[in-house]
Amino acid sequence: MRVRTPLRVNIVSWDSGGLATDIDLLAGALARLGCAVAYKGHGVRHPRSRLQSRALTAGVWAQRQVAARTGWRPFDATFFIESVFPEYLPLARRNYLLPHPEWFRDENLPHLPRLDAILCKTPSAEGFLAGLGAPV
């Protein structure tokens, strides 16, 4: 009998206020589906110290270097909440954005073609982003 490897999923977002709720809901749903969930490329969402934070940041930097040189992807999917962080795009085979149109910034526009899909929570969000030529 073949053992299934869990999907490796990365959640990338600012971690504040209402976005923390979105992170918690998405991470919980993905974990219940059996996914191995990471936050910004590592398994610890809130580092215990500045040293641990720097070590985790260095680890993500190293993953990006390996991905750029070899094509290896540490994640099956990355979910960006509200904003695209382009430095994380090469780390996953598939990249998705869960936008909040009222907070959508023009800095995201150049990255939309690099996304596999934009997952809209409301019809108004879908209309707004389709008007920008996004893959909704």
PDB file of N, CA, C and O in Angstrom, residues 14-84:
ATOM      1  N   TRP A  14       0.945  39.485   5.574  1.00  0.00           N
ATOM      2  CA  TRP A  14       1.222  40.290   6.750  1.00  0.00           C
ATOM      3  C   TRP A  14       0.461  39.616   7.876  1.00  0.00           C
ATOM      4  O   TRP A  14      -0.598  39.053   7.667  1.00  0.00           O
ATOM      5  N   ASP A  15       0.968  39.651   9.079  1.00  0.00           N
ATOM      6  CA  ASP A  15       0.315  38.970  10.201  1.00  0.00           C
ATOM      7  C   ASP A  15      -0.205  40.023  11.181  1.00  0.00           C
ATOM      8  O   ASP A  15       0.441  40.356  12.168  1.00  0.00           O
ATOM      9  N   SER A  16      -1.383  40.563  10.868  1.00  0.00           N
ATOM     10  CA  SER A  16      -1.942  41.621  11.707  1.00  0.00           C
ATOM     11  C   SER A  16      -3.460  41.549  11.688  1.00  0.00           C
ATOM     12  O   SER A  16      -4.057  41.092  10.721  1.00  0.00           O
ATOM     13  N   GLY A  17      -4.077  42.010  12.750  1.00  0.00           N
ATOM     14  CA  GLY A  17      -5.517  42.181  12.839  1.00  0.00           C
ATOM     15  C   GLY A  17      -6.343  41.145  12.122  1.00  0.00           C
ATOM     16  O   GLY A  17      -6.255  39.951  12.410  1.00  0.00           O
ATOM     17  N   GLY A  18      -7.157  41.603  11.172  1.00  0.00           N
ATOM     18  CA  GLY A  18      -8.052  40.732  10.423  1.00  0.00           C
ATOM     19  C   GLY A  18      -7.324  39.705   9.576  1.00  0.00           C
ATOM     20  O   GLY A  18      -7.839  38.613   9.335  1.00  0.00           O
ATOM     21  N   LEU A  19      -6.122  40.027   9.123  1.00  0.00           N
ATOM     22  CA  LEU A  19      -5.368  39.061   8.326  1.00  0.00           C
ATOM     23  C   LEU A  19      -4.965  37.859   9.167  1.00  0.00           C
ATOM     24  O   LEU A  19      -4.884  36.741   8.660  1.00  0.00           O
ATOM     25  N   ALA A  20      -4.733  38.069  10.456  1.00  0.00           N
ATOM     26  CA  ALA A  20      -4.409  36.943  11.341  1.00  0.00           C
ATOM     27  C   ALA A  20      -5.570  35.957  11.369  1.00  0.00           C
ATOM     28  O   ALA A  20      -5.358  34.736  11.395  1.00  0.00           O
ATOM     29  N   THR A  21      -6.795  36.464  11.334  1.00  0.00           N
ATOM     30  CA  THR A  21      -7.972  35.589  11.294  1.00  0.00           C
ATOM     31  C   THR A  21      -7.989  34.792  10.000  1.00  0.00           C
ATOM     32  O   THR A  21      -8.232  33.583  10.007  1.00  0.00           O
ATOM     33  N   ASP A  22      -7.709  35.452   8.878  1.00  0.00           N
ATOM     34  CA  ASP A  22      -7.650  34.751   7.581  1.00  0.00           C
ATOM     35  C   ASP A  22      -6.572  33.662   7.597  1.00  0.00           C
ATOM     36  O   ASP A  22      -6.785  32.562   7.106  1.00  0.00           O
ATOM     37  N   ILE A  23      -5.413  33.990   8.165  1.00  0.00           N
ATOM     38  CA  ILE A  23      -4.318  33.013   8.246  1.00  0.00           C
ATOM     39  C   ILE A  23      -4.767  31.806   9.059  1.00  0.00           C
ATOM     40  O   ILE A  23      -4.579  30.657   8.643  1.00  0.00           O
ATOM     41  N   ASP A  24      -5.360  32.060  10.217  1.00  0.00           N
ATOM     42  CA  ASP A  24      -5.796  30.969  11.094  1.00  0.00           C
ATOM     43  C   ASP A  24      -6.840  30.089  10.419  1.00  0.00           C
ATOM     44  O   ASP A  24      -6.773  28.860  10.490  1.00  0.00           O
ATOM     45  N   LEU A  25      -7.821  30.720   9.747  1.00  0.00           N
ATOM     46  CA  LEU A  25      -8.877  29.943   9.074  1.00  0.00           C
ATOM     47  C   LEU A  25      -8.305  29.097   7.942  1.00  0.00           C
ATOM     48  O   LEU A  25      -8.620  27.903   7.827  1.00  0.00           O
ATOM     49  N   LEU A  26      -7.465  29.696   7.118  1.00  0.00           N
ATOM     50  CA  LEU A  26      -6.886  28.956   5.991  1.00  0.00           C
ATOM     51  C   LEU A  26      -5.957  27.850   6.482  1.00  0.00           C
ATOM     52  O   LEU A  26      -6.045  26.711   6.013  1.00  0.00           O
ATOM     53  N   ALA A  27      -5.092  28.161   7.433  1.00  0.00           N
ATOM     54  CA  ALA A  27      -4.168  27.152   7.954  1.00  0.00           C
ATOM     55  C   ALA A  27      -4.931  25.991   8.586  1.00  0.00           C
ATOM     56  O   ALA A  27      -4.587  24.821   8.373  1.00  0.00           O
ATOM     57  N   GLY A  28      -5.977  26.304   9.348  1.00  0.00           N
ATOM     58  CA  GLY A  28      -6.771  25.248   9.972  1.00  0.00           C
ATOM     59  C   GLY A  28      -7.465  24.364   8.957  1.00  0.00           C
ATOM     60  O   GLY A  28      -7.461  23.134   9.087  1.00  0.00           O
ATOM     61  N   ALA A  29      -8.058  24.981   7.938  1.00  0.00           N
ATOM     62  CA  ALA A  29      -8.755  24.208   6.904  1.00  0.00           C
ATOM     63  C   ALA A  29      -7.775  23.310   6.143  1.00  0.00           C
ATOM     64  O   ALA A  29      -8.059  22.134   5.894  1.00  0.00           O
ATOM     65  N   LEU A  30      -6.618  23.849   5.789  1.00  0.00           N
ATOM     66  CA  LEU A  30      -5.627  23.050   5.058  1.00  0.00           C
ATOM     67  C   LEU A  30      -5.077  21.921   5.913  1.00  0.00           C
ATOM     68  O   LEU A  30      -4.883  20.803   5.435  1.00  0.00           O
ATOM     69  N   ALA A  31      -4.843  22.190   7.192  1.00  0.00           N
ATOM     70  CA  ALA A  31      -4.345  21.140   8.093  1.00  0.00           C
ATOM     71  C   ALA A  31      -5.377  20.027   8.245  1.00  0.00           C
ATOM     72  O   ALA A  31      -5.024  18.841   8.247  1.00  0.00           O
ATOM     73  N   ARG A  32      -6.659  20.404   8.345  1.00  0.00           N
ATOM     74  CA  ARG A  32      -7.706  19.372   8.460  1.00  0.00           C
ATOM     75  C   ARG A  32      -7.797  18.518   7.202  1.00  0.00           C
ATOM     76  O   ARG A  32      -8.208  17.363   7.256  1.00  0.00           O
ATOM     77  N   LEU A  33      -7.386  19.068   6.072  1.00  0.00           N
ATOM     78  CA  LEU A  33      -7.368  18.307   4.823  1.00  0.00           C
ATOM     79  C   LEU A  33      -6.109  17.437   4.712  1.00  0.00           C
ATOM     80  O   LEU A  33      -5.934  16.732   3.727  1.00  0.00           O
ATOM     81  N   GLY A  34      -5.239  17.537   5.693  1.00  0.00           N
ATOM     82  CA  GLY A  34      -4.035  16.703   5.698  1.00  0.00           C
ATOM     83  C   GLY A  34      -2.804  17.365   5.120  1.00  0.00           C
ATOM     84  O   GLY A  34      -1.784  16.706   4.907  1.00  0.00           O
ATOM     85  N   CYS A  35      -2.863  18.667   4.859  1.00  0.00           N
ATOM     86  CA  CYS A  35      -1.707  19.375   4.306  1.00  0.00           C
ATOM     87  C   CYS A  35      -0.690  19.687   5.393  1.00  0.00           C
ATOM     88  O   CYS A  35      -1.043  19.897   6.553  1.00  0.00           O
ATOM     89  N   ALA A  36       0.572  19.725   4.997  1.00  0.00           N
ATOM     90  CA  ALA A  36       1.645  20.208   5.872  1.00  0.00           C
ATOM     91  C   ALA A  36       1.741  21.706   5.625  1.00  0.00           C
ATOM     92  O   ALA A  36       2.117  22.148   4.540  1.00  0.00           O
ATOM     93  N   VAL A  37       1.366  22.513   6.614  1.00  0.00           N
ATOM     94  CA  VAL A  37       1.238  23.960   6.435  1.00  0.00           C
ATOM     95  C   VAL A  37       2.432  24.684   7.044  1.00  0.00           C
ATOM     96  O   VAL A  37       2.819  24.430   8.179  1.00  0.00           O
ATOM     97  N   ALA A  38       3.008  25.607   6.258  1.00  0.00           N
ATOM     98  CA  ALA A  38       4.085  26.476   6.724  1.00  0.00           C
ATOM     99  C   ALA A  38       3.621  27.921   6.619  1.00  0.00           C
ATOM    100  O   ALA A  38       2.684  28.234   5.875  1.00  0.00           O
ATOM    101  N   TYR A  39       4.271  28.787   7.358  1.00  0.00           N
ATOM    102  CA  TYR A  39       3.974  30.216   7.290  1.00  0.00           C
ATOM    103  C   TYR A  39       5.239  30.950   6.880  1.00  0.00           C
ATOM    104  O   TYR A  39       6.265  30.854   7.555  1.00  0.00           O
ATOM    105  N   LYS A  40       5.176  31.646   5.759  1.00  0.00           N
ATOM    106  CA  LYS A  40       6.315  32.363   5.185  1.00  0.00           C
ATOM    107  C   LYS A  40       7.547  31.471   5.055  1.00  0.00           C
ATOM    108  O   LYS A  40       8.672  31.866   5.327  1.00  0.00           O
ATOM    109  N   GLY A  41       7.319  30.240   4.660  1.00  0.00           N
ATOM    110  CA  GLY A  41       8.421  29.345   4.358  1.00  0.00           C
ATOM    111  C   GLY A  41       8.962  28.542   5.519  1.00  0.00           C
ATOM    112  O   GLY A  41       9.896  27.782   5.361  1.00  0.00           O
ATOM    113  N   HIS A  42       8.388  28.704   6.709  1.00  0.00           N
ATOM    114  CA  HIS A  42       8.864  27.918   7.846  1.00  0.00           C
ATOM    115  C   HIS A  42       7.701  27.518   8.731  1.00  0.00           C
ATOM    116  O   HIS A  42       6.601  28.047   8.632  1.00  0.00           O
ATOM    117  N   GLY A  43       7.944  26.537   9.576  1.00  0.00           N
ATOM    118  CA  GLY A  43       6.885  25.962  10.383  1.00  0.00           C
ATOM    119  C   GLY A  43       6.495  26.759  11.610  1.00  0.00           C
ATOM    120  O   GLY A  43       5.512  26.455  12.259  1.00  0.00           O
ATOM    121  N   VAL A  44       7.240  27.805  11.935  1.00  0.00           N
ATOM    122  CA  VAL A  44       6.964  28.605  13.124  1.00  0.00           C
ATOM    123  C   VAL A  44       6.411  29.953  12.697  1.00  0.00           C
ATOM    124  O   VAL A  44       7.064  30.694  11.977  1.00  0.00           O
ATOM    125  N   ARG A  45       5.189  30.255  13.130  1.00  0.00           N
ATOM    126  CA  ARG A  45       4.587  31.522  12.743  1.00  0.00           C
ATOM    127  C   ARG A  45       5.100  32.683  13.598  1.00  0.00           C
ATOM    128  O   ARG A  45       5.291  33.783  13.107  1.00  0.00           O
ATOM    129  N   HIS A  46       5.309  32.431  14.875  1.00  0.00           N
ATOM    130  CA  HIS A  46       5.779  33.479  15.785  1.00  0.00           C
ATOM    131  C   HIS A  46       7.100  33.031  16.416  1.00  0.00           C
ATOM    132  O   HIS A  46       7.097  32.298  17.392  1.00  0.00           O
ATOM    133  N   PRO A  47       8.230  33.476  15.840  1.00  0.00           N
ATOM    134  CA  PRO A  47       9.527  33.090  16.406  1.00  0.00           C
ATOM    135  C   PRO A  47       9.633  33.508  17.873  1.00  0.00           C
ATOM    136  O   PRO A  47       9.087  34.518  18.283  1.00  0.00           O
ATOM    137  N   ARG A  48      10.357  32.702  18.652  1.00  0.00           N
ATOM    138  CA  ARG A  48      10.499  32.962  20.086  1.00  0.00           C
ATOM    139  C   ARG A  48      11.536  34.036  20.395  1.00  0.00           C
ATOM    140  O   ARG A  48      11.541  34.595  21.469  1.00  0.00           O
ATOM    141  N   SER A  49      12.430  34.302  19.452  1.00  0.00           N
ATOM    142  CA  SER A  49      13.483  35.281  19.716  1.00  0.00           C
ATOM    143  C   SER A  49      13.934  35.914  18.401  1.00  0.00           C
ATOM    144  O   SER A  49      13.628  35.420  17.319  1.00  0.00           O
ATOM    145  N   ARG A  50      14.668  36.984  18.530  1.00  0.00           N
ATOM    146  CA  ARG A  50      15.228  37.648  17.342  1.00  0.00           C
ATOM    147  C   ARG A  50      16.204  36.713  16.628  1.00  0.00           C
ATOM    148  O   ARG A  50      16.240  36.659  15.404  1.00  0.00           O
ATOM    149  N   LEU A  51      16.958  35.934  17.395  1.00  0.00           N
ATOM    150  CA  LEU A  51      17.899  34.979  16.805  1.00  0.00           C
ATOM    151  C   LEU A  51      17.160  33.920  15.994  1.00  0.00           C
ATOM    152  O   LEU A  51      17.542  33.600  14.863  1.00  0.00           O
ATOM    153  N   GLN A  52      16.070  33.378  16.542  1.00  0.00           N
ATOM    154  CA  GLN A  52      15.292  32.383  15.806  1.00  0.00           C
ATOM    155  C   GLN A  52      14.690  33.005  14.549  1.00  0.00           C
ATOM    156  O   GLN A  52      14.680  32.390  13.486  1.00  0.00           O
ATOM    157  N   SER A  53      14.217  34.240  14.647  1.00  0.00           N
ATOM    158  CA  SER A  53      13.651  34.927  13.485  1.00  0.00           C
ATOM    159  C   SER A  53      14.691  35.078  12.382  1.00  0.00           C
ATOM    160  O   SER A  53      14.415  34.824  11.208  1.00  0.00           O
ATOM    161  N   ARG A  54      15.896  35.463  12.754  1.00  0.00           N
ATOM    162  CA  ARG A  54      16.965  35.616  11.755  1.00  0.00           C
ATOM    163  C   ARG A  54      17.354  34.281  11.138  1.00  0.00           C
ATOM    164  O   ARG A  54      17.611  34.189   9.944  1.00  0.00           O
ATOM    165  N   ALA A  55      17.389  33.242  11.951  1.00  0.00           N
ATOM    166  CA  ALA A  55      17.722  31.905  11.439  1.00  0.00           C
ATOM    167  C   ALA A  55      16.653  31.434  10.456  1.00  0.00           C
ATOM    168  O   ALA A  55      16.974  30.861   9.402  1.00  0.00           O
ATOM    169  N   LEU A  56      15.389  31.674  10.772  1.00  0.00           N
ATOM    170  CA  LEU A  56      14.310  31.271   9.867  1.00  0.00           C
ATOM    171  C   LEU A  56      14.376  32.057   8.566  1.00  0.00           C
ATOM    172  O   LEU A  56      14.182  31.502   7.482  1.00  0.00           O
ATOM    173  N   THR A  57      14.660  33.352   8.655  1.00  0.00           N
ATOM    174  CA  THR A  57      14.788  34.185   7.454  1.00  0.00           C
ATOM    175  C   THR A  57      15.935  33.686   6.581  1.00  0.00           C
ATOM    176  O   THR A  57      15.815  33.608   5.362  1.00  0.00           O
ATOM    177  N   ALA A  58      17.057  33.327   7.195  1.00  0.00           N
ATOM    178  CA  ALA A  58      18.192  32.787   6.445  1.00  0.00           C
ATOM    179  C   ALA A  58      17.818  31.477   5.758  1.00  0.00           C
ATOM    180  O   ALA A  58      18.225  31.219   4.621  1.00  0.00           O
ATOM    181  N   GLY A  59      17.011  30.652   6.429  1.00  0.00           N
ATOM    182  CA  GLY A  59      16.573  29.390   5.837  1.00  0.00           C
ATOM    183  C   GLY A  59      15.717  29.604   4.602  1.00  0.00           C
ATOM    184  O   GLY A  59      15.870  28.911   3.592  1.00  0.00           O
ATOM    185  N   VAL A  60      14.826  30.592   4.650  1.00  0.00           N
ATOM    186  CA  VAL A  60      13.988  30.894   3.485  1.00  0.00           C
ATOM    187  C   VAL A  60      14.851  31.445   2.358  1.00  0.00           C
ATOM    188  O   VAL A  60      14.673  31.097   1.188  1.00  0.00           O
ATOM    189  N   TRP A  61      15.818  32.293   2.694  1.00  0.00           N
ATOM    190  CA  TRP A  61      16.734  32.817   1.679  1.00  0.00           C
ATOM    191  C   TRP A  61      17.466  31.664   0.995  1.00  0.00           C
ATOM    192  O   TRP A  61      17.588  31.635  -0.224  1.00  0.00           O
ATOM    193  N   ALA A  62      17.936  30.692   1.778  1.00  0.00           N
ATOM    194  CA  ALA A  62      18.637  29.541   1.208  1.00  0.00           C
ATOM    195  C   ALA A  62      17.714  28.728   0.304  1.00  0.00           C
ATOM    196  O   ALA A  62      18.128  28.282  -0.769  1.00  0.00           O
ATOM    197  N   GLN A  63      16.454  28.545   0.715  1.00  0.00           N
ATOM    198  CA  GLN A  63      15.496  27.821  -0.131  1.00  0.00           C
ATOM    199  C   GLN A  63      15.332  28.531  -1.474  1.00  0.00           C
ATOM    200  O   GLN A  63      15.270  27.883  -2.521  1.00  0.00           O
ATOM    201  N   ARG A  64      15.247  29.863  -1.450  1.00  0.00           N
ATOM    202  CA  ARG A  64      15.092  30.620  -2.702  1.00  0.00           C
ATOM    203  C   ARG A  64      16.311  30.431  -3.606  1.00  0.00           C
ATOM    204  O   ARG A  64      16.175  30.320  -4.830  1.00  0.00           O
ATOM    205  N   GLN A  65      17.492  30.404  -3.019  1.00  0.00           N
ATOM    206  CA  GLN A  65      18.712  30.217  -3.808  1.00  0.00           C
ATOM    207  C   GLN A  65      18.726  28.840  -4.468  1.00  0.00           C
ATOM    208  O   GLN A  65      19.045  28.715  -5.647  1.00  0.00           O
ATOM    209  N   VAL A  66      18.375  27.819  -3.706  1.00  0.00           N
ATOM    210  CA  VAL A  66      18.339  26.453  -4.256  1.00  0.00           C
ATOM    211  C   VAL A  66      17.271  26.358  -5.343  1.00  0.00           C
ATOM    212  O   VAL A  66      17.505  25.778  -6.409  1.00  0.00           O
ATOM    213  N   ALA A  67      16.081  26.942  -5.088  1.00  0.00           N
ATOM    214  CA  ALA A  67      15.003  26.906  -6.081  1.00  0.00           C
ATOM    215  C   ALA A  67      15.434  27.588  -7.371  1.00  0.00           C
ATOM    216  O   ALA A  67      15.171  27.081  -8.471  1.00  0.00           O
ATOM    217  N   ALA A  68      16.117  28.713  -7.264  1.00  0.00           N
ATOM    218  CA  ALA A  68      16.551  29.447  -8.451  1.00  0.00           C
ATOM    219  C   ALA A  68      17.587  28.666  -9.259  1.00  0.00           C
ATOM    220  O   ALA A  68      17.573  28.701 -10.486  1.00  0.00           O
ATOM    221  N   ARG A  69      18.443  27.938  -8.582  1.00  0.00           N
ATOM    222  CA  ARG A  69      19.519  27.220  -9.272  1.00  0.00           C
ATOM    223  C   ARG A  69      19.098  25.854  -9.798  1.00  0.00           C
ATOM    224  O   ARG A  69      19.624  25.397 -10.801  1.00  0.00           O
ATOM    225  N   THR A  70      18.171  25.199  -9.118  1.00  0.00           N
ATOM    226  CA  THR A  70      17.882  23.807  -9.466  1.00  0.00           C
ATOM    227  C   THR A  70      16.462  23.551  -9.960  1.00  0.00           C
ATOM    228  O   THR A  70      16.184  22.502 -10.516  1.00  0.00           O
ATOM    229  N   GLY A  71      15.547  24.488  -9.714  1.00  0.00           N
ATOM    230  CA  GLY A  71      14.155  24.253 -10.070  1.00  0.00           C
ATOM    231  C   GLY A  71      13.387  23.497  -8.991  1.00  0.00           C
ATOM    232  O   GLY A  71      12.201  23.254  -9.126  1.00  0.00           O
ATOM    233  N   TRP A  72      14.072  23.104  -7.905  1.00  0.00           N
ATOM    234  CA  TRP A  72      13.407  22.433  -6.788  1.00  0.00           C
ATOM    235  C   TRP A  72      12.445  23.397  -6.118  1.00  0.00           C
ATOM    236  O   TRP A  72      12.745  24.579  -5.954  1.00  0.00           O
ATOM    237  N   ARG A  73      11.276  22.899  -5.757  1.00  0.00           N
ATOM    238  CA  ARG A  73      10.266  23.717  -5.089  1.00  0.00           C
ATOM    239  C   ARG A  73       9.927  23.077  -3.754  1.00  0.00           C
ATOM    240  O   ARG A  73       9.431  21.948  -3.715  1.00  0.00           O
ATOM    241  N   PRO A  74      10.181  23.772  -2.634  1.00  0.00           N
ATOM    242  CA  PRO A  74       9.886  23.180  -1.333  1.00  0.00           C
ATOM    243  C   PRO A  74       8.389  23.071  -1.035  1.00  0.00           C
ATOM    244  O   PRO A  74       7.999  22.338  -0.130  1.00  0.00           O
ATOM    245  N   PHE A  75       7.546  23.778  -1.807  1.00  0.00           N
ATOM    246  CA  PHE A  75       6.101  23.754  -1.557  1.00  0.00           C
ATOM    247  C   PHE A  75       5.339  23.383  -2.822  1.00  0.00           C
ATOM    248  O   PHE A  75       5.738  23.737  -3.930  1.00  0.00           O
ATOM    249  N   ASP A  76       4.227  22.702  -2.606  1.00  0.00           N
ATOM    250  CA  ASP A  76       3.330  22.404  -3.718  1.00  0.00           C
ATOM    251  C   ASP A  76       2.505  23.633  -4.075  1.00  0.00           C
ATOM    252  O   ASP A  76       2.190  23.860  -5.237  1.00  0.00           O
ATOM    253  N   ALA A  77       2.149  24.432  -3.059  1.00  0.00           N
ATOM    254  CA  ALA A  77       1.327  25.624  -3.292  1.00  0.00           C
ATOM    255  C   ALA A  77       1.657  26.697  -2.269  1.00  0.00           C
ATOM    256  O   ALA A  77       1.976  26.397  -1.121  1.00  0.00           O
ATOM    257  N   THR A  78       1.591  27.945  -2.717  1.00  0.00           N
ATOM    258  CA  THR A  78       1.667  29.088  -1.820  1.00  0.00           C
ATOM    259  C   THR A  78       0.380  29.881  -1.959  1.00  0.00           C
ATOM    260  O   THR A  78      -0.069  30.147  -3.076  1.00  0.00           O
ATOM    261  N   PHE A  79      -0.199  30.226  -0.821  1.00  0.00           N
ATOM    262  CA  PHE A  79      -1.379  31.083  -0.769  1.00  0.00           C
ATOM    263  C   PHE A  79      -0.947  32.435  -0.218  1.00  0.00           C
ATOM    264  O   PHE A  79      -0.503  32.529   0.930  1.00  0.00           O
ATOM    265  N   PHE A  80      -1.064  33.475  -1.052  1.00  0.00           N
ATOM    266  CA  PHE A  80      -0.784  34.837  -0.620  1.00  0.00           C
ATOM    267  C   PHE A  80      -2.110  35.449  -0.174  1.00  0.00           C
ATOM    268  O   PHE A  80      -3.092  35.408  -0.916  1.00  0.00           O
ATOM    269  N   ILE A  81      -2.130  36.000   1.027  1.00  0.00           N
ATOM    270  CA  ILE A  81      -3.343  36.668   1.507  1.00  0.00           C
ATOM    271  C   ILE A  81      -3.130  38.163   1.387  1.00  0.00           C
ATOM    272  O   ILE A  81      -2.201  38.720   1.972  1.00  0.00           O
ATOM    273  N   GLU A  82      -3.960  38.796   0.584  1.00  0.00           N
ATOM    274  CA  GLU A  82      -4.030  40.241   0.352  1.00  0.00           C
ATOM    275  C   GLU A  82      -2.938  40.782  -0.552  1.00  0.00           C
ATOM    276  O   GLU A  82      -3.210  41.568  -1.434  1.00  0.00           O
ATOM    277  N   SER A  83      -1.685  40.406  -0.354  1.00  0.00           N
ATOM    278  CA  SER A  83      -0.584  40.952  -1.144  1.00  0.00           C
ATOM    279  C   SER A  83       0.306  39.831  -1.658  1.00  0.00           C
ATOM    280  O   SER A  83       0.477  38.808  -1.001  1.00  0.00           O
ATOM    281  N   VAL A  84       0.895  40.078  -2.834  1.00  0.00           N
ATOM    282  CA  VAL A  84       1.862  39.134  -3.392  1.00  0.00           C
ATOM    283  C   VAL A  84       3.247  39.547  -2.899  1.00  0.00           C
ATOM    284  O   VAL A  84       3.634  40.704  -3.011  1.00  0.00           O
TER     285      VAL A  84
END
